[in-house]
Coordinates of C-alpha atoms in Angstrom, one line a residue:
Chain R
M32 CA 2.0 0.4 -11.8
S33 CA -1.4 -1.1 -11.9
S34 CA -1.3 -4.4 -13.7
A35 CA -5.0 -4.3 -14.2
T36 CA -6.2 -5.0 -17.7
A37 CA -9.4 -3.7 -19.0
S38 CA -11.7 -6.3 -20.5
E39 CA -15.4 -6.7 -21.0
G40 CA -17.5 -6.7 -17.8
T41 CA -15.0 -4.3 -16.2
L42 CA -15.1 -0.7 -15.4
S43 CA -12.1 1.5 -14.4
I44 CA -13.0 4.5 -12.2
G45 CA -10.9 7.1 -10.4
E46 CA -10.5 10.6 -9.1
I47 CA -7.8 13.1 -9.8
R48 CA -6.8 16.2 -7.9
T49 CA -4.5 18.7 -9.6
G50 CA -2.8 21.6 -7.8
L51 CA 0.3 23.7 -7.3
L52 CA 3.0 22.6 -4.9
G53 CA 3.4 24.8 -1.9
H54 CA 7.0 25.8 -2.7
S55 CA 8.8 28.9 -4.0
S56 CA 10.6 27.2 -6.8
Q57 CA 10.6 24.0 -8.9
L58 CA 11.6 21.0 -6.9
S59 CA 14.8 19.2 -8.1
M60 CA 14.5 15.6 -9.2
A61 CA 16.3 14.4 -6.1
E62 CA 13.8 16.3 -3.8
T63 CA 10.9 15.1 -6.0
V64 CA 11.9 11.5 -5.5
R65 CA 11.9 12.1 -1.7
L66 CA 8.6 13.9 -1.7
L67 CA 6.8 11.1 -3.7
D68 CA 8.0 8.3 -1.4
L69 CA 4.4 7.1 -0.7
V70 CA 5.4 3.5 0.0
P71 CA 8.7 3.3 1.9
G72 CA 11.4 1.5 0.1
E73 CA 9.6 1.3 -3.2
Q74 CA 10.9 3.3 -6.2
V75 CA 9.7 6.6 -7.6
R76 CA 9.9 6.6 -11.4
H77 CA 10.9 9.7 -13.2
A78 CA 11.8 11.2 -16.5
A79 CA 13.6 14.4 -17.4
Y80 CA 12.3 14.6 -21.0
P81 CA 10.3 16.1 -22.6
R82 CA 9.9 17.7 -19.2
A83 CA 10.5 16.8 -15.6
Y84 CA 8.0 14.2 -14.5
A85 CA 7.9 11.8 -11.6
V86 CA 5.4 9.1 -10.5
S87 CA 5.2 7.8 -7.0
P88 CA 4.7 4.1 -6.2
Q89 CA 1.0 3.3 -5.6
R90 CA -0.5 3.1 -2.1
L91 CA -3.4 0.7 -1.6
A92 CA -6.6 1.0 0.5
G93 CA -8.9 -1.9 1.2
I94 CA -12.6 -1.6 0.7
D95 CA -15.7 -3.8 1.2
C96 CA -18.7 -1.7 0.3
F97 CA -21.3 -1.0 -2.3
M98 CA -20.3 -0.1 -5.8
P99 CA -21.1 3.2 -7.4
S100 CA -24.6 3.5 -8.9
R101 CA -26.8 6.1 -10.4
S102 CA -30.0 4.3 -9.4
G103 CA -29.0 3.3 -5.9
R104 CA -28.5 -0.4 -6.6
H105 CA -26.6 -2.3 -3.9
V106 CA -23.9 -4.4 -5.3
R107 CA -21.1 -5.3 -3.0
G108 CA -17.5 -5.2 -4.0
V109 CA -14.3 -6.2 -2.2
G110 CA -10.7 -5.3 -3.1
T111 CA -8.4 -2.3 -3.2
F112 CA -8.0 1.0 -4.9
A113 CA -4.6 2.5 -5.5
T114 CA -3.4 6.0 -5.1
R115 CA -0.5 7.6 -6.8
A116 CA 1.0 11.0 -6.9
T117 CA 2.8 12.7 -9.8
L118 CA 4.8 15.9 -10.1
T119 CA 5.1 17.6 -13.4
G120 CA 7.7 20.3 -14.0
G121 CA 8.7 20.1 -10.4
L122 CA 5.7 22.2 -9.6
I123 CA 2.3 20.7 -10.6
V124 CA 1.2 18.0 -8.3
Q125 CA -1.5 15.5 -9.2
T126 CA -2.9 12.6 -7.1
C127 CA -5.0 9.9 -8.6
S128 CA -7.0 7.2 -6.8
H129 CA -8.3 4.6 -9.0
T130 CA -9.5 1.0 -9.3
T131 CA -10.9 -1.4 -11.8
L132 CA -14.1 -3.2 -11.0
V133 CA -14.2 -6.8 -12.2
P134 CA -16.7 -9.6 -11.7
S135 CA -15.9 -12.0 -8.9
S136 CA -15.6 -15.7 -9.8
R137 CA -17.2 -16.5 -6.4
Q138 CA -20.4 -15.4 -4.7
Y139 CA -18.7 -14.8 -1.4
R140 CA -15.8 -12.7 -0.1
R141 CA -12.4 -14.5 -0.2
E142 CA -9.4 -14.4 2.0
W143 CA -7.8 -10.9 2.0
S144 CA -4.5 -12.0 0.5
H145 CA -6.4 -13.0 -2.6
Y146 CA -7.3 -9.4 -3.2
L147 CA -3.8 -8.1 -2.5
A148 CA -2.4 -10.4 -5.2
T149 CA -4.1 -8.1 -7.8
P150 CA -3.6 -4.5 -6.5
G151 CA -6.0 -1.8 -7.7
V152 CA -8.8 -4.2 -8.5
V153 CA -12.2 -4.6 -6.8
E154 CA -14.2 -7.8 -7.4
Y155 CA -17.9 -7.2 -7.4
L156 CA -20.3 -9.9 -6.0
G157 CA -23.5 -10.0 -7.9
R158 CA -24.8 -8.3 -11.0
L159 CA -23.3 -4.9 -11.6
R160 CA -24.9 -2.8 -14.4
L161 CA -21.7 -1.2 -15.7
D162 CA -23.6 1.7 -17.3
D163 CA -25.5 2.4 -14.0
A164 CA -22.2 2.3 -12.1
A165 CA -20.3 4.5 -14.6
E166 CA -23.1 7.0 -14.7
G167 CA -23.4 7.1 -11.0
F168 CA -19.7 7.7 -10.6
A169 CA -18.9 10.0 -13.5
Q170 CA -21.9 11.4 -15.1
A171 CA -24.8 12.0 -12.8
E172 CA -24.6 15.0 -10.4
N173 CA -26.1 13.1 -7.5
G174 CA -24.9 9.6 -8.2
H175 CA -24.0 7.3 -5.3
L176 CA -20.2 7.2 -5.3
N177 CA -19.9 4.8 -2.3
I178 CA -16.1 4.5 -2.7
E179 CA -14.2 7.3 -1.0
M180 CA -11.5 7.8 -3.6
G181 CA -11.9 11.5 -3.9
R182 CA -11.2 12.1 -0.2
T183 CA -8.2 9.8 -0.4
A184 CA -6.8 11.6 -3.4
E185 CA -7.4 14.9 -1.7
S186 CA -5.8 13.9 1.6
T187 CA -2.8 12.6 -0.3
V188 CA -2.3 16.1 -1.8
F189 CA -2.6 17.8 1.6
N190 CA -0.1 15.4 3.1
L191 CA 2.3 16.1 0.3
Q192 CA 1.9 19.8 0.9
R193 CA 2.8 19.4 4.5
S194 CA 6.2 17.8 3.6
R195 CA 9.2 19.4 5.3
L196 CA 10.8 19.5 1.8
L197 CA 8.5 22.4 0.9
D198 CA 8.8 26.0 2.1
G199 CA 5.1 26.8 1.7
K200 CA 5.9 30.0 -0.3
Q201 CA 4.2 29.2 -3.6
P202 CA 4.3 32.0 -6.1
L203 CA 0.6 31.5 -6.9
H204 CA -2.4 30.2 -5.1
A205 CA -4.3 27.8 -7.3
P206 CA -7.5 25.9 -6.3
L207 CA -7.5 22.2 -6.6
G208 CA -8.8 20.8 -9.9
R209 CA -11.2 17.9 -9.4
W210 CA -11.8 15.2 -12.0
R211 CA -13.8 12.1 -11.7
W212 CA -13.7 9.5 -14.5
A213 CA -15.0 6.2 -15.6
L214 CA -13.6 4.2 -18.4
Q215 CA -15.4 1.3 -20.0
P216 CA -13.6 -1.0 -22.4
V217 CA -15.5 -1.9 -25.5
R218 CA -15.0 -4.3 -28.3
D219 CA -13.3 -2.9 -31.4
N220 CA -16.3 -2.8 -33.8
G221 CA -15.6 0.5 -35.3
D222 CA -18.0 2.5 -33.0
P223 CA -16.6 5.9 -32.2
G224 CA -17.0 5.1 -28.5
L225 CA -18.9 6.8 -25.7
Y226 CA -17.9 10.2 -24.5
R227 CA -19.5 12.3 -21.9
F228 CA -18.0 15.3 -20.2
T229 CA -19.9 17.1 -17.5
V230 CA -18.9 20.1 -15.4
L231 CA -20.6 20.2 -12.0
P232 CA -21.7 23.6 -10.6
E233 CA -18.9 23.5 -8.0
G234 CA -16.3 22.9 -10.8
T235 CA -15.7 19.1 -10.6
R236 CA -15.2 17.6 -14.0
L237 CA -16.8 14.3 -14.8
I238 CA -15.7 12.3 -17.7
R239 CA -17.0 9.0 -19.1
L240 CA -15.3 7.2 -21.9
A241 CA -15.8 3.9 -23.6
V242 CA -12.6 3.0 -25.3
V243 CA -10.9 0.1 -27.1
W244 CA -7.7 0.0 -25.1
P245 CA -6.5 -2.8 -22.8
D246 CA -4.0 -1.1 -20.5
V247 CA -5.5 0.8 -17.6
S248 CA -2.3 2.5 -16.7
D249 CA -2.0 4.0 -20.2
L250 CA -5.6 5.4 -19.8
L251 CA -4.6 6.7 -16.4
D252 CA -1.8 8.7 -18.0
L253 CA -4.2 10.0 -20.6
V254 CA -6.8 11.2 -18.1
E255 CA -4.2 12.8 -15.9
D256 CA -2.8 14.6 -18.9
L257 CA -6.2 15.9 -19.8
A258 CA -6.9 16.9 -16.2
L259 CA -3.6 18.7 -16.0
H260 CA -4.2 20.8 -19.1
D261 CA -7.8 21.6 -18.3
W262 CA -6.7 22.8 -14.9
L263 CA -3.8 24.8 -16.3
L264 CA -6.1 26.5 -18.8
D265 CA -8.8 27.2 -16.2
F266 CA -6.3 28.7 -13.7
V267 CA -4.4 30.8 -16.2
S268 CA -7.7 32.2 -17.5
R269 CA -8.8 33.1 -14.0
Q270 CA -5.5 34.9 -13.4
I271 CA -6.0 37.0 -16.5
E272 CA -9.5 38.0 -15.3
R273 CA -8.0 39.0 -12.0
A274 CA -5.3 41.0 -13.7
R275 CA -8.0 43.1 -15.4
P276 CA -6.0 43.9 -18.5
G277 CA -6.9 47.2 -20.0
S278 CA -7.8 48.7 -16.6
G279 CA -4.6 50.7 -16.6
D280 CA -3.6 49.2 -13.3
L281 CA -0.1 48.0 -14.3
D282 CA 0.9 46.8 -10.9
R283 CA -2.2 44.7 -10.6
T284 CA -1.6 43.2 -14.0
L285 CA 2.0 42.4 -13.2
Q286 CA 1.1 40.9 -9.9
H287 CA -1.3 38.4 -11.5
I288 CA 0.3 37.8 -14.9
G289 CA 4.0 37.9 -13.9
P290 CA 4.0 34.6 -11.9
V291 CA 1.9 32.9 -14.6
I292 CA 4.6 33.8 -17.2
D293 CA 7.4 32.8 -14.8
H294 CA 6.0 29.6 -13.6
L295 CA 3.1 28.1 -15.6
L296 CA 3.0 28.9 -19.3
H297 CA 5.8 26.6 -20.3
H298 CA 4.1 23.6 -18.7
W299 CA 1.5 23.4 -21.5
M300 CA 2.7 20.3 -23.3
P301 CA -0.3 18.3 -24.4
K302 CA 0.2 14.5 -24.8
A303 CA 3.7 14.6 -23.4
R304 CA 3.0 11.4 -21.4
V305 CA 0.3 9.9 -23.5
Q306 CA 0.8 6.7 -25.6
P307 CA 0.7 7.6 -29.3
G308 CA -2.2 5.2 -29.8
L309 CA -4.3 7.4 -27.5
Y310 CA -3.5 10.7 -29.2
G311 CA -6.8 10.4 -31.1
L312 CA -8.8 10.5 -27.8
W313 CA -6.8 13.5 -26.6
D314 CA -7.5 15.3 -29.9
A315 CA -11.2 14.4 -29.8
F316 CA -11.5 15.8 -26.3
D317 CA -9.6 18.9 -27.4
R318 CA -11.9 19.3 -30.4
F319 CA -15.0 19.2 -28.2
Q320 CA -13.7 21.3 -25.4
G321 CA -11.4 23.6 -27.4
L322 CA -8.6 23.4 -24.9
T323 CA -5.9 24.3 -27.4
R324 CA -7.9 27.0 -29.1
Q325 CA -8.6 28.6 -25.7
W326 CA -5.1 28.3 -24.6
D327 CA -3.7 29.9 -27.8
L328 CA -6.2 32.8 -27.4
T329 CA -5.2 33.2 -23.8
I330 CA -1.5 33.1 -24.5
N331 CA -1.9 35.6 -27.3
R332 CA -3.9 37.8 -25.1
I333 CA -1.1 37.8 -22.4
R334 CA 1.6 38.4 -25.0
D335 CA -0.3 41.3 -26.7
H336 CA -1.0 42.7 -23.3
V337 CA 2.6 42.6 -22.2
A338 CA 3.7 44.0 -25.6
L339 CA 1.1 46.8 -25.3
N340 CA 2.2 47.7 -21.8
S341 CA 5.8 47.7 -22.8
L342 CA 4.9 50.1 -25.6
R343 CA 3.0 52.3 -23.1
L344 CA 6.0 52.3 -20.8
V345 CA 8.3 53.3 -23.6
L346 CA 6.0 56.1 -24.6
R347 CA 5.6 57.3 -21.1
T348 CA 9.3 57.4 -20.5
E349 CA 9.8 59.2 -23.8
S350 CA 7.3 61.8 -22.9
E351 CA 8.8 62.2 -19.4
W352 CA 12.2 62.7 -21.1
S353 CA 10.9 65.2 -23.5
G354 CA 9.0 67.0 -20.7
L355 CA 12.4 67.4 -18.9
G356 CA 14.0 68.8 -22.1
Chain N
M60 CA 1.0 10.2 -46.0
T61 CA 1.4 7.2 -43.8
E62 CA 2.3 7.7 -40.2
P63 CA 5.7 6.6 -39.1
E64 CA 5.7 3.9 -36.5
L65 CA 6.7 5.4 -33.2
E66 CA 7.4 3.8 -30.0
V67 CA 7.5 6.2 -27.1
D68 CA 8.9 5.4 -23.8
V69 CA 7.2 7.9 -21.7
L70 CA 9.2 7.1 -18.6
T71 CA 12.9 6.7 -18.8
S72 CA 13.2 5.1 -15.4
Q73 CA 11.2 1.9 -14.9
P74 CA 11.4 0.4 -11.5
R75 CA 14.4 -1.9 -11.4
V76 CA 14.5 -4.5 -8.7
E77 CA 17.5 -6.8 -8.1
R78 CA 16.8 -10.4 -8.6
V79 CA 17.7 -12.7 -5.7
P80 CA 18.7 -16.3 -6.4
R81 CA 16.1 -18.7 -4.9
S82 CA 16.0 -22.2 -3.6
H83 CA 12.8 -24.2 -4.0
L84 CA 12.3 -24.3 -0.3
S85 CA 13.5 -22.6 2.8
L86 CA 13.4 -25.0 5.7
E87 CA 13.4 -23.4 9.2
L88 CA 14.8 -25.8 11.7
G89 CA 13.5 -24.0 14.7
H90 CA 13.2 -20.7 16.5
L91 CA 14.3 -20.4 20.1
Y92 CA 13.9 -17.7 22.7
M93 CA 17.0 -16.9 24.6
E94 CA 15.4 -18.2 27.8
D95 CA 15.2 -21.6 26.2
L96 CA 18.9 -21.6 25.9
L97 CA 19.4 -21.3 29.7
D98 CA 18.7 -25.0 29.9
G99 CA 22.0 -25.6 28.2
P100 CA 22.9 -27.8 25.2
Q101 CA 20.5 -30.5 26.3
A102 CA 17.5 -28.3 25.4
L103 CA 19.0 -27.9 21.9
R104 CA 19.6 -31.6 21.5
R105 CA 16.0 -32.3 22.6
H106 CA 14.7 -29.8 20.1
F107 CA 16.6 -31.1 17.1
A108 CA 15.7 -34.7 18.0
Q109 CA 12.0 -33.7 18.0
I110 CA 12.0 -32.1 14.6
S111 CA 14.5 -34.4 12.8
P112 CA 11.8 -36.8 11.5
W113 CA 9.8 -33.9 10.1
A114 CA 13.0 -32.5 8.5
G115 CA 13.6 -35.9 6.9
F116 CA 10.0 -35.9 5.6
V117 CA 10.3 -32.5 4.0
R118 CA 13.6 -33.3 2.4
A119 CA 12.3 -36.5 1.0
R120 CA 9.5 -34.4 -0.7
H121 CA 12.2 -32.2 -2.3
P122 CA 14.9 -34.5 -3.6
A123 CA 17.8 -33.1 -5.6
P124 CA 17.9 -31.4 -8.0
L125 CA 15.3 -29.4 -6.1
R126 CA 17.1 -26.9 -3.9
V127 CA 16.5 -26.7 -0.2
S128 CA 18.3 -24.4 2.2
T129 CA 18.0 -24.6 6.0
C130 CA 17.9 -21.7 8.5
F131 CA 17.6 -21.0 12.2
L132 CA 16.5 -17.8 13.9
V133 CA 18.1 -16.7 17.1
D134 CA 16.2 -14.2 19.3
D135 CA 18.7 -11.5 20.1
Y136 CA 16.0 -8.8 20.0
F137 CA 14.1 -9.3 23.2
S138 CA 17.0 -10.5 25.4
Q139 CA 20.6 -11.6 25.0
V140 CA 21.6 -14.2 27.5
A141 CA 24.1 -16.3 25.6
S142 CA 27.0 -15.0 23.5
P143 CA 27.4 -16.2 19.9
K144 CA 30.8 -17.5 20.9
K145 CA 29.2 -19.9 23.2
L146 CA 25.9 -20.6 21.6
V147 CA 26.6 -21.0 17.9
P148 CA 29.1 -23.9 18.2
E149 CA 26.6 -25.6 20.6
L150 CA 23.8 -25.1 18.2
L151 CA 25.7 -26.5 15.2
E152 CA 26.9 -29.5 17.2
A153 CA 23.4 -30.3 18.5
A154 CA 22.0 -30.0 14.9
H155 CA 24.8 -32.1 13.5
D156 CA 24.2 -34.8 16.1
A157 CA 20.6 -35.0 15.0
G158 CA 21.7 -35.4 11.4
L159 CA 20.7 -31.8 10.5
G160 CA 22.8 -29.1 8.9
I161 CA 22.1 -25.4 9.4
D162 CA 23.0 -23.3 6.3
Y163 CA 22.0 -19.9 7.6
L164 CA 21.7 -18.2 11.0
V165 CA 19.7 -15.1 11.3
R166 CA 19.6 -12.7 14.2
E167 CA 16.0 -11.7 15.0
S168 CA 17.1 -8.1 15.5
A169 CA 18.0 -8.0 11.8
C170 CA 14.3 -8.1 11.1
A171 CA 14.0 -4.8 13.1
C172 CA 17.2 -3.2 11.7
A173 CA 19.6 -4.3 9.1
G174 CA 22.3 -1.6 8.4
D175 CA 20.5 1.6 7.4
V176 CA 17.2 -0.1 6.7
S177 CA 14.5 -1.3 9.0
P178 CA 12.8 -4.3 7.4
A179 CA 10.0 -4.0 10.0
E180 CA 9.3 -0.4 8.9
L181 CA 9.3 -1.5 5.2
V182 CA 6.7 -4.2 6.0
L183 CA 4.6 -1.8 8.1
G184 CA 4.5 0.6 5.1
R185 CA 3.2 -2.2 3.0
I186 CA 0.3 -3.3 5.2
V187 CA -3.1 -2.8 3.6
S188 CA -5.7 -3.4 6.3
D189 CA -8.2 -6.1 5.8
P190 CA -11.4 -4.0 5.5
P191 CA -14.5 -4.9 7.5
R192 CA -17.8 -4.9 5.7
G193 CA -18.8 -1.3 4.9
S194 CA -15.3 0.1 4.6
N195 CA -15.2 2.6 1.8
G196 CA -11.5 3.5 1.9
L197 CA -11.4 5.7 5.0
R198 CA -9.9 3.9 8.0
P199 CA -7.2 4.9 10.4
P200 CA -4.0 3.6 8.9
V201 CA -2.1 0.8 10.6
H202 CA 1.0 2.9 11.1
M203 CA -1.0 5.0 13.5
T204 CA -2.9 2.3 15.4
G205 CA -0.2 -0.4 15.6
W206 CA -2.8 -3.1 15.3
V207 CA -3.9 -5.4 12.5
S208 CA -7.2 -7.2 12.8
N209 CA -9.1 -9.7 10.7
S210 CA -12.5 -8.5 12.0
R211 CA -14.9 -5.7 12.7
D212 CA -13.9 -3.5 15.6
R213 CA -15.9 -4.6 18.6
L214 CA -17.4 -3.0 21.6
R215 CA -16.1 -4.4 24.9
P216 CA -18.6 -3.7 27.7
D217 CA -16.2 -4.7 30.5
G218 CA -18.1 -2.8 33.3
L219 CA -15.4 -0.2 33.7
D220 CA -17.1 2.4 31.6
E221 CA -20.7 2.9 32.4
A222 CA -21.6 4.2 29.0
L223 CA -20.2 1.1 27.4
A224 CA -21.8 -1.2 30.0
T225 CA -25.3 -0.1 29.2
R226 CA -25.0 -0.9 25.6
P227 CA -25.9 -4.4 24.5
W228 CA -23.1 -6.8 23.8
R229 CA -22.2 -7.2 20.1
P230 CA -20.2 -10.1 19.0
P231 CA -17.1 -9.6 17.0
E232 CA -17.4 -10.5 13.3
Q233 CA -14.6 -11.9 11.2
N234 CA -14.3 -10.2 7.8
G235 CA -15.6 -12.5 5.1
A236 CA -16.5 -15.2 7.6
R237 CA -18.4 -18.0 5.8
S238 CA -20.5 -19.0 8.8
H239 CA -18.7 -18.6 12.1
S240 CA -16.0 -16.2 13.1
I241 CA -12.4 -16.6 14.4
C242 CA -11.2 -13.1 15.3
M243 CA -7.6 -12.1 15.6
E244 CA -6.2 -8.8 16.8
V245 CA -2.5 -8.5 16.5
Q246 CA -0.3 -5.9 18.1
L247 CA 2.6 -4.8 15.9
W248 CA 4.6 -2.8 18.5
D249 CA 4.5 -1.2 21.9
E250 CA 6.6 1.6 23.4
P251 CA 7.5 0.6 26.9
D252 CA 10.2 3.3 27.5
G253 CA 9.3 5.7 24.7
R254 CA 11.1 3.6 22.1
R255 CA 9.3 1.4 19.7
R256 CA 9.6 -2.3 20.4
W257 CA 8.3 -4.5 17.5
S258 CA 6.2 -7.5 18.4
C259 CA 7.5 -11.0 17.9
A260 CA 4.6 -11.5 15.5
L261 CA 5.6 -8.6 13.2
L262 CA 9.3 -9.6 13.3
S263 CA 8.4 -13.2 12.4
A264 CA 6.3 -11.9 9.5
V265 CA 9.3 -9.9 8.3
W266 CA 11.4 -13.1 8.7
Q267 CA 9.0 -15.0 6.4
L268 CA 9.2 -12.2 3.8
L269 CA 13.0 -12.2 4.0
R270 CA 13.0 -15.9 3.4
L271 CA 10.6 -15.5 0.5
G272 CA 13.0 -12.9 -1.0
L273 CA 10.1 -10.4 -1.4
L274 CA 11.5 -7.4 0.5
R275 CA 13.4 -4.7 -1.3
H276 CA 14.6 -1.2 -0.4
Q277 CA 15.0 1.0 -3.5
G278 CA 15.1 -2.2 -5.6
K279 CA 17.9 -3.9 -3.5
P280 CA 17.5 -6.9 -1.2
V281 CA 17.6 -5.7 2.4
I282 CA 19.8 -8.5 3.7
S283 CA 22.3 -10.7 2.0
P284 CA 24.1 -13.7 3.4
E285 CA 27.7 -13.2 4.6
R286 CA 30.0 -16.2 5.1
W287 CA 31.5 -16.5 8.5
T288 CA 34.4 -18.8 9.1
G289 CA 36.4 -17.5 12.1
E290 CA 35.6 -17.7 15.8
Y291 CA 32.2 -16.3 16.8
P292 CA 32.2 -13.0 18.6
D293 CA 31.1 -12.2 22.1
R294 CA 28.3 -9.9 21.1
W295 CA 25.5 -10.6 18.7
E296 CA 25.7 -7.2 17.0
D297 CA 29.2 -8.0 15.9
L298 CA 27.8 -10.8 13.8
P299 CA 26.3 -10.0 10.3
P300 CA 22.4 -10.1 10.2
L301 CA 22.4 -13.1 8.0
V302 CA 25.3 -15.5 8.5
Q303 CA 26.1 -18.3 6.0
L304 CA 27.4 -21.2 8.0
A305 CA 28.1 -23.8 5.3
D306 CA 30.0 -23.7 2.1
G307 CA 28.0 -24.7 -1.0
A308 CA 24.7 -23.9 0.7
Q309 CA 21.7 -23.4 -1.6
P310 CA 20.4 -19.9 -1.8
F311 CA 18.8 -18.4 1.4
A312 CA 15.7 -17.0 -0.3
A313 CA 13.2 -19.5 -1.7
F314 CA 9.9 -19.7 -3.5
Q315 CA 8.3 -21.4 -0.5
T316 CA 9.0 -21.7 3.2
V317 CA 8.3 -24.4 5.8
S318 CA 8.9 -23.9 9.5
L319 CA 9.3 -26.8 11.9
L320 CA 8.3 -25.4 15.3
E321 CA 7.1 -26.4 18.7
T322 CA 3.4 -26.1 19.3
R323 CA 3.8 -23.1 21.6
F324 CA 4.6 -21.0 18.6
A325 CA 1.3 -21.7 17.0
D326 CA -0.3 -18.5 18.3
V327 CA 2.6 -16.3 17.0
E328 CA 2.5 -18.0 13.7
A329 CA -1.3 -17.6 13.4
A330 CA -0.6 -13.9 14.0
V331 CA 2.1 -14.0 11.4
R332 CA -0.4 -15.3 8.8
T333 CA -2.9 -12.6 9.8
I334 CA -0.2 -10.0 9.2
L335 CA 1.1 -11.5 5.9
D336 CA -2.5 -11.7 4.7
Q337 CA -2.5 -7.9 4.7
V338 CA 1.0 -7.2 3.2
S339 CA 1.0 -6.1 -0.4
I340 CA 4.2 -6.9 -2.3
D341 CA 6.0 -4.4 -4.5
P342 CA 4.4 -5.2 -8.0
A343 CA 7.8 -5.2 -9.7
V344 CA 9.0 -7.9 -7.2
T345 CA 5.8 -9.9 -7.7
E346 CA 6.2 -9.8 -11.4
Q347 CA 9.9 -10.8 -11.3
T348 CA 9.3 -13.6 -8.9
A349 CA 6.5 -15.0 -11.0
A350 CA 8.7 -14.9 -14.1
Q351 CA 11.5 -16.7 -12.2
A352 CA 9.0 -19.4 -11.0
T353 CA 7.7 -19.9 -14.5
A354 CA 11.2 -20.2 -15.9
Q355 CA 12.0 -22.9 -13.3
K356 CA 8.6 -24.6 -13.7
V357 CA 7.7 -23.9 -10.1
D358 CA 4.0 -23.7 -9.2
L359 CA 3.8 -20.6 -7.2
S360 CA 0.7 -19.4 -5.3
D361 CA -0.3 -15.8 -6.2
D362 CA -0.9 -14.8 -2.6
V363 CA 2.0 -14.7 -0.1
V364 CA 0.2 -16.7 2.6
G365 CA -0.1 -19.6 0.2
R366 CA 3.7 -19.8 0.0
I367 CA 4.4 -20.5 3.7
S368 CA 3.8 -23.7 5.6
H369 CA 4.2 -24.8 9.2
V370 CA 4.7 -28.0 11.1
F371 CA 3.9 -27.8 14.8
S372 CA 5.1 -30.7 16.9
D373 CA 6.1 -31.4 20.4
G374 CA 7.6 -34.7 19.5
L375 CA 5.7 -37.9 18.7

């Protein structure tokens, strides 16, 4: 795990991709461990409760480039970002590339092994305006990202999907969910903290938080959990639209709703991997975005629809029987 | 209502890495190519006589109770000219005559393959390339190119390619150079007959990491010493990868290493440092090693390259 600790003058940024594994059934834990072997010889961590969940070791990439900025400022940074992959319920794959920007104690680039001693940290040389960097990365539509974490997270998903462990016959075709986030640690002075959530026209979610929480890897778990549930809600809602309930086309409805019931609904488990101290943030996000309310509505809609159709079938069968008599 | 205090362990399986016992220092008493051994026991005697004063100096800097273990690497990877049956007793005798004891003997091929595990593959998977200025995270990975470099890729107008020859010459540029550059490009393997042959530089980098006790496969050390007491076999592959030659030897792995080598190895060892500069250690192993060092009041450098030293000498 990242050993980075958030403190003042630092900014943690990252990109998450969420999608469905290209496989006909849930992957067993043994297969999951083989799939997530991103760093040979290093261990994949996993848990069976409250649901199957596994995290790969983190792979590093070295950078020496300008830091993100809204205004186009050129502040150089040197270090590494880390990429990890997780599998939830043997089916939902997430990759996350992330790093923590910290001020350098020198005004020049140091020997490379210095940066490898603190993995997942980039030291910036010069004056970085944290707000400008955070806005450029995770608030403005046309900010200068400069670090290619999104493409790395995405290519990691694609590489996983090409694994020989997978049969490529997924029950559902889901688009990749894209999240970009920036977390600024703040002093605990009772402020509610900054919170900005933006959805770009092509669907990418941008989230900016200012939080009182020292451990970056806990925050990573939180953001991944938010991204997973947001993606799940978004995808299930789309499936319902495609199913066109009420159109009378039962086959179409079953084709789109059936796999959702079989494979996805039971993965809704908010905060399953979030530290209790961060529940408040999850709940605040939920309050603003109404994830749970929408989910409940969606689920009820599916259940009502299934119940209604069952009733219709029963009536139809009865009338056919009576017609015979 | 007050909230109950809850402690939630979200992951049941934290990475567990096996701890290896460590000496304070791993002292390498030389490294010989098989060809060197063709000159017979005299060459060995000459070698040990040359390094003996340096060994004495290093030992004096680490008096008991500080723990020092000694080791010797035999190249059985690139060629096999002498059998262990003949070589090992000669080696031990020559060292003994120079007042040196060898605690551990390692076969270089063990750095390429030790049982089911390839330590070289493990290290390759841990290389994080030193990024030239402007790198934003997208570079061809080292496992595809087979090269590590400390500098910006350069253009070589060597006259063979007209397109290249017309472009102006651009100097190479060392990453993070303060004023002037020293550029290294290190080949990690070739494939002369379709099979991968690791370079001496990569195997020597593996060797340093084994001595530092920093390599694990699924949490377990990749090689462990095996005591050998009987007659030495005819073939090197019949010998364990890491042979313990002396009873009561201090642990093989150590917090720091020093290698006493002839000057002709300076190039290879500079390449080793270039490689090690780009190897990221399993964070769980890093953490455990740091805790072990703190408990034993050892001042340990955070970066791996800071833990290895060399003495190059052709005799004074």
